[in-house]
């Protein structure tokens, strides 16, 4: 009976489900089918045996990772960088969306939106190359300006532990802030305009309108996105760190993502890389479930 009712509802809204179909197919092909390969983490994988013919190894490769002398440093670096990105970077799209909502000049608003969106579509390779040109101590425009205005010696921004975290976090924010603000802009656009008119009648200024109408209006969306973002605490972003990290910053810049890429692709240790990747995913699942439970308890908003 319940199944029959479900199919009736699906048929009634068949056009909506048809629009969902490409996304569902994509997730099935690229997110669920690859789960079959998780078993590589528990096998001594070889190309002759493949997924099913390679001998079982149990937790051998998990033990290898935790016995690795740098594993603690790699996990710590990953958590520190990801936590900084989350705590500093997460509020930025919210702030940008709210500020853009307050702009009354539509042309200026569209220009700012376009300029903030564009970096998202630029490859990290291009971004890092641009940063290297701008921040180089010899002839870089940033150092030239510092020397001209303040009379200081050129600063070595890249491959410098003093500036490493600032460069990583700021470049990540610059690249993603515009794209991440889109969903908040959509949420703000969906707020009933009569609420703003009501508080205006009560004498509320623009700041109070923002505080009492705009922020509560996007609260649920922000909580959901924050829950999802906590799942990235064990993933600091391999492209950015792979390109930015150098010999001088290895102590604070070596992260799990880069370690997995180097082990799996450069060294051909597929089972070891799969084990480390599975460890990342397991911790991410625990974080998402835990934060989701906390959010459900204190805000009545949750993913499941």
PDB file of N, CA and C in Angstrom, residues 74 78 236-245 253-267 280:
ATOM      1  N   UNK A  74      51.090  14.848   9.661  1.00  0.00           N
ATOM      2  CA  UNK A  74      50.224  14.996   8.490  1.00  0.00           C
ATOM      3  C   UNK A  74      48.769  15.196   8.913  1.00  0.00           C
ATOM      4  N   UNK A  78      46.610  18.680   8.432  1.00  0.00           N
ATOM      5  CA  UNK A  78      45.338  18.639   7.716  1.00  0.00           C
ATOM      6  C   UNK A  78      44.232  19.279   8.532  1.00  0.00           C
ATOM      7  N   UNK A 236      42.115  18.925   3.209  1.00  0.00           N
ATOM      8  CA  UNK A 236      42.516  20.328   3.119  1.00  0.00           C
ATOM      9  C   UNK A 236      42.569  20.847   1.692  1.00  0.00           C
ATOM     10  N   UNK A 237      42.402  19.975   0.693  1.00  0.00           N
ATOM     11  CA  UNK A 237      42.438  20.394  -0.705  1.00  0.00           C
ATOM     12  C   UNK A 237      43.777  20.075  -1.339  1.00  0.00           C
ATOM     13  N   UNK A 238      43.829  19.000  -2.116  1.00  0.00           N
ATOM     14  CA  UNK A 238      45.124  18.511  -2.594  1.00  0.00           C
ATOM     15  C   UNK A 238      45.736  19.403  -3.671  1.00  0.00           C
ATOM     16  N   UNK A 239      44.918  19.992  -4.572  1.00  0.00           N
ATOM     17  CA  UNK A 239      45.477  20.791  -5.666  1.00  0.00           C
ATOM     18  C   UNK A 239      46.221  22.003  -5.123  1.00  0.00           C
ATOM     19  N   UNK A 240      45.569  22.724  -4.237  1.00  0.00           N
ATOM     20  CA  UNK A 240      46.168  23.933  -3.681  1.00  0.00           C
ATOM     21  C   UNK A 240      47.431  23.615  -2.896  1.00  0.00           C
ATOM     22  N   UNK A 241      47.346  22.624  -2.007  1.00  0.00           N
ATOM     23  CA  UNK A 241      48.490  22.295  -1.150  1.00  0.00           C
ATOM     24  C   UNK A 241      49.611  21.634  -1.939  1.00  0.00           C
ATOM     25  N   UNK A 242      49.263  20.861  -2.956  1.00  0.00           N
ATOM     26  CA  UNK A 242      50.280  20.220  -3.789  1.00  0.00           C
ATOM     27  C   UNK A 242      51.132  21.264  -4.498  1.00  0.00           C
ATOM     28  N   UNK A 243      50.504  22.379  -4.901  1.00  0.00           N
ATOM     29  CA  UNK A 243      51.212  23.417  -5.638  1.00  0.00           C
ATOM     30  C   UNK A 243      51.883  24.442  -4.729  1.00  0.00           C
ATOM     31  N   UNK A 244      51.279  24.723  -3.575  1.00  0.00           N
ATOM     32  CA  UNK A 244      51.821  25.743  -2.688  1.00  0.00           C
ATOM     33  C   UNK A 244      52.914  25.217  -1.764  1.00  0.00           C
ATOM     34  N   UNK A 245      52.796  23.955  -1.383  1.00  0.00           N
ATOM     35  CA  UNK A 245      53.742  23.404  -0.419  1.00  0.00           C
ATOM     36  C   UNK A 245      55.103  23.180  -1.067  1.00  0.00           C
ATOM     37  N   UNK A 253      52.935  21.999   5.929  1.00  0.00           N
ATOM     38  CA  UNK A 253      52.104  21.950   4.722  1.00  0.00           C
ATOM     39  C   UNK A 253      51.801  20.565   4.200  1.00  0.00           C
ATOM     40  N   UNK A 254      52.378  19.523   4.815  1.00  0.00           N
ATOM     41  CA  UNK A 254      52.090  18.155   4.370  1.00  0.00           C
ATOM     42  C   UNK A 254      50.732  17.730   4.910  1.00  0.00           C
ATOM     43  N   UNK A 255      49.811  17.375   4.009  1.00  0.00           N
ATOM     44  CA  UNK A 255      48.447  17.027   4.415  1.00  0.00           C
ATOM     45  C   UNK A 255      48.069  15.660   3.845  1.00  0.00           C
ATOM     46  N   UNK A 256      46.966  15.130   4.322  1.00  0.00           N
ATOM     47  CA  UNK A 256      46.533  13.793   3.924  1.00  0.00           C
ATOM     48  C   UNK A 256      46.265  13.689   2.426  1.00  0.00           C
ATOM     49  N   UNK A 257      45.647  14.706   1.852  1.00  0.00           N
ATOM     50  CA  UNK A 257      45.298  14.659   0.431  1.00  0.00           C
ATOM     51  C   UNK A 257      46.542  14.469  -0.435  1.00  0.00           C
ATOM     52  N   UNK A 258      47.569  15.266  -0.164  1.00  0.00           N
ATOM     53  CA  UNK A 258      48.802  15.181  -0.945  1.00  0.00           C
ATOM     54  C   UNK A 258      49.513  13.859  -0.673  1.00  0.00           C
ATOM     55  N   UNK A 259      49.457  13.411   0.584  1.00  0.00           N
ATOM     56  CA  UNK A 259      50.085  12.135   0.940  1.00  0.00           C
ATOM     57  C   UNK A 259      49.436  10.976   0.174  1.00  0.00           C
ATOM     58  N   UNK A 260      48.125  11.027   0.039  1.00  0.00           N
ATOM     59  CA  UNK A 260      47.406   9.983  -0.707  1.00  0.00           C
ATOM     60  C   UNK A 260      47.798  10.009  -2.184  1.00  0.00           C
ATOM     61  N   UNK A 261      47.841  11.210  -2.786  1.00  0.00           N
ATOM     62  CA  UNK A 261      48.202  11.336  -4.203  1.00  0.00           C
ATOM     63  C   UNK A 261      49.627  10.844  -4.442  1.00  0.00           C
ATOM     64  N   UNK A 262      50.557  11.259  -3.596  1.00  0.00           N
ATOM     65  CA  UNK A 262      51.948  10.849  -3.766  1.00  0.00           C
ATOM     66  C   UNK A 262      52.110   9.339  -3.590  1.00  0.00           C
ATOM     67  N   UNK A 263      51.424   8.776  -2.601  1.00  0.00           N
ATOM     68  CA  UNK A 263      51.549   7.337  -2.335  1.00  0.00           C
ATOM     69  C   UNK A 263      50.914   6.513  -3.452  1.00  0.00           C
ATOM     70  N   UNK A 264      49.723   6.933  -3.894  1.00  0.00           N
ATOM     71  CA  UNK A 264      48.994   6.140  -4.867  1.00  0.00           C
ATOM     72  C   UNK A 264      49.492   6.284  -6.285  1.00  0.00           C
ATOM     73  N   UNK A 265      49.772   7.526  -6.704  1.00  0.00           N
ATOM     74  CA  UNK A 265      50.152   7.769  -8.097  1.00  0.00           C
ATOM     75  C   UNK A 265      51.671   7.770  -8.283  1.00  0.00           C
ATOM     76  N   UNK A 266      52.367   8.553  -7.466  1.00  0.00           N
ATOM     77  CA  UNK A 266      53.822   8.661  -7.642  1.00  0.00           C
ATOM     78  C   UNK A 266      54.538   7.371  -7.255  1.00  0.00           C
ATOM     79  N   UNK A 267      54.124   6.739  -6.159  1.00  0.00           N
ATOM     80  CA  UNK A 267      54.807   5.554  -5.658  1.00  0.00           C
ATOM     81  C   UNK A 267      54.110   4.250  -6.042  1.00  0.00           C
ATOM     82  N   UNK A 280      40.250   8.851   5.939  1.00  0.00           N
ATOM     83  CA  UNK A 280      39.725  10.209   5.813  1.00  0.00           C
ATOM     84  C   UNK A 280      38.196  10.210   5.738  1.00  0.00           C
TER      85      UNK A 280
END
